Coordinates of C-alpha atoms and ligand atoms in Angstrom, one line a residue:
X1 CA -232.9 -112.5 -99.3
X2 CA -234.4 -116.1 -100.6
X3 CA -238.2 -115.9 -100.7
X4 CA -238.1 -119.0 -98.2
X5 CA -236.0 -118.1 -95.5
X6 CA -238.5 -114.6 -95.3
X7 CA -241.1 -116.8 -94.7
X8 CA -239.6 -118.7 -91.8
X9 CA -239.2 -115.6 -89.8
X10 CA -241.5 -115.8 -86.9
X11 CA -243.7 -112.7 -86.8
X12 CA -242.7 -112.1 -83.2
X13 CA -239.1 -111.4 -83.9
X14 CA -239.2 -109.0 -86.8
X15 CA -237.3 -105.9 -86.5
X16 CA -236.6 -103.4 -88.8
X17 CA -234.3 -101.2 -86.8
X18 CA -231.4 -102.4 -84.5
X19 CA -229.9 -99.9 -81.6
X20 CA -226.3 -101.0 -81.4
X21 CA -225.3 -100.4 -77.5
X22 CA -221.9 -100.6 -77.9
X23 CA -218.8 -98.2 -79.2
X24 CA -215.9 -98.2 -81.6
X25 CA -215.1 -100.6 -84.2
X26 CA -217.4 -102.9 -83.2
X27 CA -220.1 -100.7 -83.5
X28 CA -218.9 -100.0 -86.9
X29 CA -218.6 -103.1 -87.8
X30 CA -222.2 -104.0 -87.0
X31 CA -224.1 -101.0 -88.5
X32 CA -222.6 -101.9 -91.9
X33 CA -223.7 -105.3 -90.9
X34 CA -227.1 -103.9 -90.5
X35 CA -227.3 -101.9 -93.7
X36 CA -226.3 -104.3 -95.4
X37 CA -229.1 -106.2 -94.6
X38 CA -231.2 -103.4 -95.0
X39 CA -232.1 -102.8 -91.5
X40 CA -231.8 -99.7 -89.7
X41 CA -229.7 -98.1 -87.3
X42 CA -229.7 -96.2 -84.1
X43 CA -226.4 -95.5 -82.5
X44 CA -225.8 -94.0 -78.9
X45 CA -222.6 -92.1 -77.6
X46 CA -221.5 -90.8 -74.2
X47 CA -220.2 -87.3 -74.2
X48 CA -217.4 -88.5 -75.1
X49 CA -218.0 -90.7 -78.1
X50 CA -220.2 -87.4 -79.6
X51 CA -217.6 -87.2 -82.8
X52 CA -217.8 -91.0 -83.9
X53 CA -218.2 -90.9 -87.1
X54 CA -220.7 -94.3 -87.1
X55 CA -222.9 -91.9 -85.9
X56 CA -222.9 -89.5 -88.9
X57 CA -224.1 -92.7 -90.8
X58 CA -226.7 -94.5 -88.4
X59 CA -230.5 -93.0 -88.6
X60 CA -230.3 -91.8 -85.9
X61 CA -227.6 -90.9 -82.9
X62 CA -228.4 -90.3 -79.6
X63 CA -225.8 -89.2 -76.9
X64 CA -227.2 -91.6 -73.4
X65 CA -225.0 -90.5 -70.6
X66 CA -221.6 -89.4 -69.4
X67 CA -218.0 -90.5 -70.3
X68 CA -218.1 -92.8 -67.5
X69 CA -219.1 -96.2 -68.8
X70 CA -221.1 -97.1 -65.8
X71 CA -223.3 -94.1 -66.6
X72 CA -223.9 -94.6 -70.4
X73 CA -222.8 -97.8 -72.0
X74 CA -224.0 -100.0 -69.1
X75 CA -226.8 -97.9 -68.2
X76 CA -229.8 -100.5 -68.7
X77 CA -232.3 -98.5 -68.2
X78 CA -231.3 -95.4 -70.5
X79 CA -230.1 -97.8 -73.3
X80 CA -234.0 -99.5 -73.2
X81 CA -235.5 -96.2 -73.1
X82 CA -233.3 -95.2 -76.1
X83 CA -234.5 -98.0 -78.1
X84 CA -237.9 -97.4 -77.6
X85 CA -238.3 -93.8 -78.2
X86 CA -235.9 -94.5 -81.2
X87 CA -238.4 -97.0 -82.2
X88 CA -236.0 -99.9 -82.4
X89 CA -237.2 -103.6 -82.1
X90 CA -233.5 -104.9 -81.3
X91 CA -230.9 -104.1 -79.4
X92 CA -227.1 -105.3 -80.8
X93 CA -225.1 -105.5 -77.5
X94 CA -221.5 -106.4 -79.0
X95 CA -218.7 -107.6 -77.4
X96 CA -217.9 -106.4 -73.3
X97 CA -220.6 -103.9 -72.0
X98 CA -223.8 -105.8 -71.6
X99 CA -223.2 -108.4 -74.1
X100 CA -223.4 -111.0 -71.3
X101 CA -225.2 -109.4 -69.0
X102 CA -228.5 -112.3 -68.4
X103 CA -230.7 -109.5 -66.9
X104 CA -230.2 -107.3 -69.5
X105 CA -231.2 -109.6 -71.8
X106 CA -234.0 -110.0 -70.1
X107 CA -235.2 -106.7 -69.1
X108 CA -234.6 -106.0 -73.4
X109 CA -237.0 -109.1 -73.9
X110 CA -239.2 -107.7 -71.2
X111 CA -239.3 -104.6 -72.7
X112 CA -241.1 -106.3 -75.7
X113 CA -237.5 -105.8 -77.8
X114 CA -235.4 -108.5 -79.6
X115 CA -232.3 -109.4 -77.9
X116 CA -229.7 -110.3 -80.4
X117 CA -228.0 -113.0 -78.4
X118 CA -229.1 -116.6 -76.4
X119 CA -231.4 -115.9 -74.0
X120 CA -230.7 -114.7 -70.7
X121 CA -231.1 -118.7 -68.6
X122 CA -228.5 -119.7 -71.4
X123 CA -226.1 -116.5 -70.8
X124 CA -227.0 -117.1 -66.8
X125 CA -225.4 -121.1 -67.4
X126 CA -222.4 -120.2 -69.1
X127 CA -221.6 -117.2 -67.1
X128 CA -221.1 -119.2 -63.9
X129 CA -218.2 -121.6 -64.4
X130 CA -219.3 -124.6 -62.4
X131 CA -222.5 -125.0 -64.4
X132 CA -220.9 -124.4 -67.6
X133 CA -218.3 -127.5 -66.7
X134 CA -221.6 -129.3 -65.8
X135 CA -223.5 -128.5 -68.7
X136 CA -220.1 -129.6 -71.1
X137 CA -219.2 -132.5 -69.6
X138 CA -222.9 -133.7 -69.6
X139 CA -222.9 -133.3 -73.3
X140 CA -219.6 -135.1 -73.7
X141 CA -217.1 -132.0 -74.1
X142 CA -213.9 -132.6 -72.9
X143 CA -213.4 -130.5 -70.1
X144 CA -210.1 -130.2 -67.7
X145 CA -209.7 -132.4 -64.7
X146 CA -211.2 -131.6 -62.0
X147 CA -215.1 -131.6 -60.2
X148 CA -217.7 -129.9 -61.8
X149 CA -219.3 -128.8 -58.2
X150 CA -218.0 -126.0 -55.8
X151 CA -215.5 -126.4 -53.1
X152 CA -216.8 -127.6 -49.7
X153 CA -215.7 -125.6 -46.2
X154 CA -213.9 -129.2 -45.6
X155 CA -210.4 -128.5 -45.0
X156 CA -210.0 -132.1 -45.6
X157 CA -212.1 -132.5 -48.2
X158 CA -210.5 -130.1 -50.1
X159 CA -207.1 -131.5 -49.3
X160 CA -208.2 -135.0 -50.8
X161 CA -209.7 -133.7 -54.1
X162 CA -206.4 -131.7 -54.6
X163 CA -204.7 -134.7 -54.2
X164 CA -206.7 -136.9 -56.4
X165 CA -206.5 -134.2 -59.5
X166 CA -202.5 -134.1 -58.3
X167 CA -200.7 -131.2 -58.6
X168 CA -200.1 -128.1 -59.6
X169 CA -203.9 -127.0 -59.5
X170 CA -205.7 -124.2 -60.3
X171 CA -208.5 -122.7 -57.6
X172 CA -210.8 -120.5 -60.0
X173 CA -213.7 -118.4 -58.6
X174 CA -217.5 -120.0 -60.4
X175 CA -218.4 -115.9 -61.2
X176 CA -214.6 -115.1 -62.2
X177 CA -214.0 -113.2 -65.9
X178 CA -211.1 -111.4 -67.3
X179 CA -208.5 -113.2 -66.3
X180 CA -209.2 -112.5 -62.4
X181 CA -210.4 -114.4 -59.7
X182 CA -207.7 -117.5 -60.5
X183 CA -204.7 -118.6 -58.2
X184 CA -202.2 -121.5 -59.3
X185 CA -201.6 -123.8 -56.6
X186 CA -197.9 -125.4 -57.2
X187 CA -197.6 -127.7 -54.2
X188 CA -199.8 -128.8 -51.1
X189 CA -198.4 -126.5 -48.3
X190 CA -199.9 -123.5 -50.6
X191 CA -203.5 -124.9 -51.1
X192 CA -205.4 -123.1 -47.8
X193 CA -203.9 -119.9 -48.0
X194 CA -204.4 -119.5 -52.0
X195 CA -208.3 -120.9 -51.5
X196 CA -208.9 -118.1 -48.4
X197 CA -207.2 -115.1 -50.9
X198 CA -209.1 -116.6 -53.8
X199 CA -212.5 -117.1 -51.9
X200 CA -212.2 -113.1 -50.9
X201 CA -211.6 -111.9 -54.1
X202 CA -214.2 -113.5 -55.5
X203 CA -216.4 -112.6 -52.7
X204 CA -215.5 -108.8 -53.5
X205 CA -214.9 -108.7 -56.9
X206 CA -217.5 -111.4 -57.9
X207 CA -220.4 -111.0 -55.5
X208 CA -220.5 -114.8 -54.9
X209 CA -217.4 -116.7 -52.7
X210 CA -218.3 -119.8 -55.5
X211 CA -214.8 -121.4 -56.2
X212 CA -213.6 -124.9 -57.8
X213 CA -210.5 -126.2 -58.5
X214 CA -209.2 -128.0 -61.5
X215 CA -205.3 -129.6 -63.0
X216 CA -203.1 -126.4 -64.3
X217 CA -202.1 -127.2 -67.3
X218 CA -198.1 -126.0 -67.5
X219 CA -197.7 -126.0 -71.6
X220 CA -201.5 -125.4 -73.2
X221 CA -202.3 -123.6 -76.1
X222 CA -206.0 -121.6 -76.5
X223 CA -207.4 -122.8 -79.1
X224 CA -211.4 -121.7 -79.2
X225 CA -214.3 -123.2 -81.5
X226 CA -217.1 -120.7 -83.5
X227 CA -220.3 -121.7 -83.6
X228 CA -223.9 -120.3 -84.2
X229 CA -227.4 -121.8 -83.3
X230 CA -230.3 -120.9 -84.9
X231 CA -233.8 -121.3 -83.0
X232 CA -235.0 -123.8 -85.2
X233 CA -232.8 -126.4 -83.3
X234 CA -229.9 -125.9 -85.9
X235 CA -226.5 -125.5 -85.0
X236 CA -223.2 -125.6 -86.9
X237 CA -219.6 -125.0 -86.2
X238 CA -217.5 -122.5 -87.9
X239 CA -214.1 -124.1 -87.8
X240 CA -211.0 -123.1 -84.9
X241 CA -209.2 -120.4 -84.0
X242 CA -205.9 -120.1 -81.9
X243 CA -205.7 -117.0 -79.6
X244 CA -202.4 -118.3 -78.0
X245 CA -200.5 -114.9 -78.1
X246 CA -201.8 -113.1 -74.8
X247 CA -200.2 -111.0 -72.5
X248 CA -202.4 -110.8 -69.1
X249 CA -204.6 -113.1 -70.3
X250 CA -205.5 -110.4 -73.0
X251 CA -205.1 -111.9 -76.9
X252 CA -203.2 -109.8 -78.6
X253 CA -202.7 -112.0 -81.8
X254 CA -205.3 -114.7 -83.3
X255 CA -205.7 -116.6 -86.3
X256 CA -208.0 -119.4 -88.1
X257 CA -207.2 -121.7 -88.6
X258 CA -205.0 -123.1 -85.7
X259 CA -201.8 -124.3 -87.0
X260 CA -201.0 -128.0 -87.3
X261 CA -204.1 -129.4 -85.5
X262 CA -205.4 -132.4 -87.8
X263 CA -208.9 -132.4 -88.5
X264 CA -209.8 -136.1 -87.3
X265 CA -208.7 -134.5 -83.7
X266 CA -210.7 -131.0 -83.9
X267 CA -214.0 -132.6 -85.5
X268 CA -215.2 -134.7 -82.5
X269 CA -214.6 -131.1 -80.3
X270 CA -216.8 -129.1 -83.1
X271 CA -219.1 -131.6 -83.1
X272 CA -219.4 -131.8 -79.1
X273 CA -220.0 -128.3 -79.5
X274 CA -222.6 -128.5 -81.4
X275 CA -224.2 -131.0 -79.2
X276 CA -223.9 -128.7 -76.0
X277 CA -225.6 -126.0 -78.0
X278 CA -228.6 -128.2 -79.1
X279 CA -228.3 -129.7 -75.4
X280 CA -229.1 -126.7 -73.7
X281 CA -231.5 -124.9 -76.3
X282 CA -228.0 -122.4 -77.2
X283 CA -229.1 -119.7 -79.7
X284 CA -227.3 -117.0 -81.7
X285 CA -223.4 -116.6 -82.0
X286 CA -220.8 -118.2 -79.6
X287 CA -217.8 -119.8 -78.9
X288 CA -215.9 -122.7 -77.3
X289 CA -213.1 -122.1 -75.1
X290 CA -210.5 -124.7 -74.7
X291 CA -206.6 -125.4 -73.5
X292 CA -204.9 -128.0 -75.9
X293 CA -202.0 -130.3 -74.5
X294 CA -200.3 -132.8 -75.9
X295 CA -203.1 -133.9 -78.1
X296 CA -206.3 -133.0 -76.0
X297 CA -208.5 -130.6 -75.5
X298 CA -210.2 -129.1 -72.2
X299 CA -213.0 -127.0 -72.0
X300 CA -212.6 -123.9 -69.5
X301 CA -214.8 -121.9 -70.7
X302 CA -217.7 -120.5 -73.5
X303 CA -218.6 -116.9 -74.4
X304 CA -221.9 -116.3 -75.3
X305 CA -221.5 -113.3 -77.8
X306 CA -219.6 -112.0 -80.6
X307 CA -216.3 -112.3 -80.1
X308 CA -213.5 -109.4 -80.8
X309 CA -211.5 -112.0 -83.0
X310 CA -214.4 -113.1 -84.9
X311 CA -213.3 -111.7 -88.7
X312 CA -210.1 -114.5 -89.1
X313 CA -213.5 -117.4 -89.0
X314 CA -215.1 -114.9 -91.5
X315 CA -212.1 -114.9 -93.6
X316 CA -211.5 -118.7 -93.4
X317 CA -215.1 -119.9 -93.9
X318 CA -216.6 -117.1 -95.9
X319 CA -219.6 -116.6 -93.9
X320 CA -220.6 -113.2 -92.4
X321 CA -220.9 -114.1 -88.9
X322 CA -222.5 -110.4 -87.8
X323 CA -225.3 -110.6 -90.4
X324 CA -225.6 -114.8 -89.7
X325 CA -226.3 -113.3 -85.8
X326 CA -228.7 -111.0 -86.5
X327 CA -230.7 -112.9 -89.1
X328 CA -230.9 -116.0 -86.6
X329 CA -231.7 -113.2 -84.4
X330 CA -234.8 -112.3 -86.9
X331 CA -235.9 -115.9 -86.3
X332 CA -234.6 -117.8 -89.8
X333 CA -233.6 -120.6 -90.6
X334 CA -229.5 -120.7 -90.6
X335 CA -229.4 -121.1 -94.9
X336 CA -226.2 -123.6 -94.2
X337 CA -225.6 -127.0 -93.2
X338 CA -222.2 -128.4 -91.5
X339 CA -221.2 -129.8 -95.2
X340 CA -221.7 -126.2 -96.5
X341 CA -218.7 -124.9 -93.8
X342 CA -215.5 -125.1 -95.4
X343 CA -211.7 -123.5 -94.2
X344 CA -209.6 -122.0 -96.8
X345 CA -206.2 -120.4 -96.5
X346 CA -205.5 -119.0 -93.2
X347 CA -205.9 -115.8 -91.4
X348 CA -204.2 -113.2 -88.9
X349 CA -205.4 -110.8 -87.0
X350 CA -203.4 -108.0 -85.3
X351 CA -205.6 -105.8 -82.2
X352 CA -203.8 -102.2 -82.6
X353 CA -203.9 -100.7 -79.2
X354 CA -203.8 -97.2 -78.2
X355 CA -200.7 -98.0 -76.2
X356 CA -197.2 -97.5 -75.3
X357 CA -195.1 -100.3 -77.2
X358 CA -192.5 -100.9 -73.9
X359 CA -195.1 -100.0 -71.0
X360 CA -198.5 -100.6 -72.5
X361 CA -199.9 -97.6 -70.3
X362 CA -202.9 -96.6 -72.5
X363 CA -201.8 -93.6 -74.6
X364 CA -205.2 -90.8 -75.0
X365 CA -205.1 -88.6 -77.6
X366 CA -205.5 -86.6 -81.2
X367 CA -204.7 -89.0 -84.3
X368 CA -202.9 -86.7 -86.2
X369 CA -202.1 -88.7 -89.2
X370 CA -202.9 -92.2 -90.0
X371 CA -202.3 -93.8 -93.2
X372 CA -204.2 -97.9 -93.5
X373 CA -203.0 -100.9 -95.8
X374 CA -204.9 -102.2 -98.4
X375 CA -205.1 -104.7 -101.3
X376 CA -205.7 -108.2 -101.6
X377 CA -206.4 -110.2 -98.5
X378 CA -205.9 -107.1 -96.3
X379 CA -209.1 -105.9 -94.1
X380 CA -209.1 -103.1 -91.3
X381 CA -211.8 -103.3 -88.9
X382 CA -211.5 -99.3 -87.2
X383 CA -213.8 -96.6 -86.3
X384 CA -210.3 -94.2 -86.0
X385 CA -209.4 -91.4 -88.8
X386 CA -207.1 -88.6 -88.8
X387 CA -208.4 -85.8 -86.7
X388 CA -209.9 -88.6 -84.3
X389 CA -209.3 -88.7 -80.6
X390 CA -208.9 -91.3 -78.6
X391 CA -210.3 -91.0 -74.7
X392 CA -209.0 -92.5 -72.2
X393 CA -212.4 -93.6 -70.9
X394 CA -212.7 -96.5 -72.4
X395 CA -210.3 -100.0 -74.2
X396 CA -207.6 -99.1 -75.7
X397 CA -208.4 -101.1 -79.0
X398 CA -208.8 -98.5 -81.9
X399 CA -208.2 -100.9 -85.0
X400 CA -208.2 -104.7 -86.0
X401 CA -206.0 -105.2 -88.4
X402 CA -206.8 -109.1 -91.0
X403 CA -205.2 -110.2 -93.7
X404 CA -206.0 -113.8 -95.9
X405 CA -203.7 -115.7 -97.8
X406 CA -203.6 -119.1 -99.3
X407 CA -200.9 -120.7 -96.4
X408 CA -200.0 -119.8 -93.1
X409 CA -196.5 -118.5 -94.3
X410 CA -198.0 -116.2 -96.8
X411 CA -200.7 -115.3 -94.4
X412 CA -197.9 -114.2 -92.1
X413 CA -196.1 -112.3 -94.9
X414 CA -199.0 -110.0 -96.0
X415 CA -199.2 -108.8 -92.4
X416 CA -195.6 -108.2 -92.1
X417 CA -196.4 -106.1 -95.4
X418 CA -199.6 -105.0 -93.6
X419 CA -197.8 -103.7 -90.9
X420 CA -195.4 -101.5 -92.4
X421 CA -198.2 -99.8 -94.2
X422 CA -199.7 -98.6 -90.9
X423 CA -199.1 -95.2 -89.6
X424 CA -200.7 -93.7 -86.8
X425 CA -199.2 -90.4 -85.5
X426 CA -200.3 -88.4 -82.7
X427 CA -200.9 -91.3 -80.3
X428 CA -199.0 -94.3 -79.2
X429 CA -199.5 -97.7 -80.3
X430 CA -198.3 -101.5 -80.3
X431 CA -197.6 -101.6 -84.1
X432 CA -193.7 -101.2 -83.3
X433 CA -194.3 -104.5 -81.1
X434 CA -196.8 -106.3 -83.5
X435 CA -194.1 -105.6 -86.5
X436 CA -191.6 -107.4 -84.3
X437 CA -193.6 -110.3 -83.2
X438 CA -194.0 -111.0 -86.8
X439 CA -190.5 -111.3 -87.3
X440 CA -190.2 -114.1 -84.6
X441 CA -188.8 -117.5 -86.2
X442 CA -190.8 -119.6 -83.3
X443 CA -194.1 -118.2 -84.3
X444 CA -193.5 -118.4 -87.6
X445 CA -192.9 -122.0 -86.6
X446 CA -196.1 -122.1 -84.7
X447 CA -194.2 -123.4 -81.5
X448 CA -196.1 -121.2 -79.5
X449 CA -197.8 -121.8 -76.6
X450 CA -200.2 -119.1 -73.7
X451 CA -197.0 -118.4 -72.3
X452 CA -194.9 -117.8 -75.2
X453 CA -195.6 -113.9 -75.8
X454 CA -194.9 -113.2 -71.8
X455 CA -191.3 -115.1 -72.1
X456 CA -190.8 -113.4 -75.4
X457 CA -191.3 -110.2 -74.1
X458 CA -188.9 -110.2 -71.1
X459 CA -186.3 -111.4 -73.1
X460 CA -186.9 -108.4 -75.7
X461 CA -186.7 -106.3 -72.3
X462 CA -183.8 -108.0 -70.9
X463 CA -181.3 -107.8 -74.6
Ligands
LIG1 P1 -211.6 -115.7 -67.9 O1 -213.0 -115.9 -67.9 O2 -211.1 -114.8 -66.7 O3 -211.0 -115.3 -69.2 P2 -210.7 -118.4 -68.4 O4 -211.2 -119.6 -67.6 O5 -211.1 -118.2 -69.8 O6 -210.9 -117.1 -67.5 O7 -209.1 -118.5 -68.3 C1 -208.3 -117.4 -68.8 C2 -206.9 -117.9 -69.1 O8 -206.3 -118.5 -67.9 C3 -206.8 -119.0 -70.1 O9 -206.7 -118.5 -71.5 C4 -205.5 -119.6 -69.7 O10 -204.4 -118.8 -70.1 C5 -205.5 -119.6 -68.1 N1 -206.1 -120.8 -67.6 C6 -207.4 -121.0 -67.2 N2 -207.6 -122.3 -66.7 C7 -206.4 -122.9 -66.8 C8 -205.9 -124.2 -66.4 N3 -206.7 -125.2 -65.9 N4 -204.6 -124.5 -66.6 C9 -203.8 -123.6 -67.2 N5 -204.1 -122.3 -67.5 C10 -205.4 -121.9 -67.3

């Protein structure tokens, strides 16, 4: 670690011990992280996480709760108490969970602990979609047609906004997340009835009746920018990432960089970015959410955390985005500058699910053999080995799959080879589908689009 960079630590931040509160391969992934860095680890489990193995390898493991999320992974309280008996000074929150939680972030700061993440006013901004759109469009994002207030009572109101956006529209609910709280409006005879189903659901699911409305976009891709801030008043962007293949708004299928997107047309987005974050005082890790059509790009929405599809940026730009997080978490100095950030080759990445292939009904269960790829370019993200079972408590992601390769082409040939070198037996999984998708001319092609994965798997269903 240089001598300098030490120095500019402030002495409130240090930690020398993180509590990861979070499960699986992510919480793999950020304990090596961790030692690596020489920090510390605590780890927690619910009863039924009491056989991971990151917990053989953390300093300490502590079981918090139940099975049931809502009583151990998303238990505020015991996870703060952990950490302090534990004698952690940080608390890693993940991906899902708490990660974007704003009053857990600030009950963890309250509780005189180190919150690796923005701070809970930026996660509060960004978590409600109306003053995201504000806060982007003040800073000169692109964002998608549409107001960046709520939705009056007005029937008429309402009525003319629709009209000047034109349609179809989409009415989205301001607290909405996971795909849910969202109704496509196709014509004007539809508008009242979708905004009265959308404004309950929102109301129920949501806790807030907040809705706005913006164009649909018919043909877009998702194409999402990295970045991370340090609190210094540094930020940088880590290059692009296309997470088009989704099924249910889910991404199965992502890579870095996105394919044939010049980079006189991405670097006034990364750099808008960039702005945003210094804008609004952004620290930590996060990224940029946009739909790309016909040559533009529209903001819809930003994540304030680690994201599960963060390895294909690590691959392309060679920085360690987990260790970058927790050292800007420490209060350093980012040690790179926007000229540093470079993209090389390209990368895949393939989420293996604990699944059916046809259905996709979660599959629970012993792994009774499984067998991993490796060589060159090939990286497995997994908390899974043989003799491992799978609950059904929890998401069904047990493994990420990345390869690296010089081109696009090749990238998409070393997971074809990846693929068939995966074997898990005992459970289900999508790997039959994933090794079929990689066959597919028109992604090979890269004429994919946040349909494409849907049309392509009804027509596998109807053949
Ligand atoms: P969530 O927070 O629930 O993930 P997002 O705003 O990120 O919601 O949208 C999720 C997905 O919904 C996008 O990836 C895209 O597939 C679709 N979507 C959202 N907004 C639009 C839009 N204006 N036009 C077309 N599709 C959209």
């Amino acid at each position: 670690m240089p001598e300098t960079l030490e120095h500019s630590a402030a002495a409130g931040h240090r930690f020398d011990t993180v509590l990861i509160a979070n499960r699986g391969e992510i919480a793999a992934r950020i304990q090596r992280a961790c030692r690596e860095l020489g920090l510390k680890t605590v780890a927690i489990c619910s009863e039924a996480d009491r056989e991971a193995p990151y917990g053989s390898t953390a300093d300490s493991f502590l079981c918090i709760g139940p099975s049931t999320a809502a009583k151990s992974y998303l238990n505020q309280h015991a996870i703060i108490l952990t950490a302090r008996l534990a004698g952690a000074g940080a608390i890693h929150p993940g991906y899902g969970f708490l990660s974007e939680n704003a009053a857990f972030a600030d009950a963890v700061e309250k509780a005189g602990l180190v919150f690796i993440g923005p701070t809970a006013s930026s996660i509060a901004i960004m978590g409600d979609k109306i003053s995201a759109k504000r806060a982007m469009m003040a800073a000169g994002v692109p964002c998608v047609p549409g107001p960046d207030t709520a939705l009056p009572d007005d029937p008429a109101t309402i009525e003319r906004i629709a009209l000047e956006i034109g349609y179809p529209i989409i009415i989205k609910a301001a607290g909405g997340g996971g795909g849910r709280g969202m109704r496509v409006v196709p014509k004007a005879d539809l508008l009242h009835e979708a905004i009265a189903l959308t404004r309950e659901e929102a109301r129920k699911a949501f806790g807030s009746p907040s809705l706005y409305m913006e164009k649909f976009l018919e043909h877009p891709r998702h194409i999402e920018i990295q970045v991370i801030c340090d609190d210094h008043g540094n930020a940088l962007w880590l290059g692009h990432r296309d997470c088009s293949m989704q099924r249910r708004h889910q991404k199965v299928v992502e890579e870095a960089p996105a394919a044939g997107i010049a980079p006189d047309i991405i670097q006034p987005v990364g750099l808008a970015c960039v702005k945003a974050c210094l804008q609004i005082g952004y620290r930590g890790v996060g990224t940029f959410e946009f739909l790309y059509e016909d040559g533009a790009f529209y903001f819809i929405e930003m994540n304030t955390r680690l994201q599960v599809e963060h390895p294909v940026t690590e691959m392309t730009s060679g920085v360690d985005i987990v260790q970058a997080q927790i050292r800007v978490a420490q209060g350093h100095v980012l040690d790179l500058i926007q000229g540093d950030v470079t993209c090389e080759g390209h990368s895949f990445e393939c989420r293996i699910n604990a699944e059916d292939p046809e259905s996709f009904l979660p599959s629970a269960g012993v792994v009774t053999h499984l067998a991993l790829p490796a060589g060159p370019g090939i990286r497995v993200d997994t908390h899974i080995h043989a003799g491992y079972k799978v609950s059904p408590y929890y998401d069904s992601l047990i493994a990420k799959l990345i390869v690296h390769a010089p081109t696009r082409a090749e990238a998409m040939a070393r997971m074809r080879e990846a693929l068939a070198g995966t074997e898990v037996e005992g459970i289900s999984t999508n790997i039959p589908f994933l090794r079929a998708l990689f066959e597919d001319g028109a992604f090979a092609r890269g004429e994919t689009d946040i349909h494409y994965l849907e049309q392509w798997l009804k027509l596998r269903r109807a053949a």
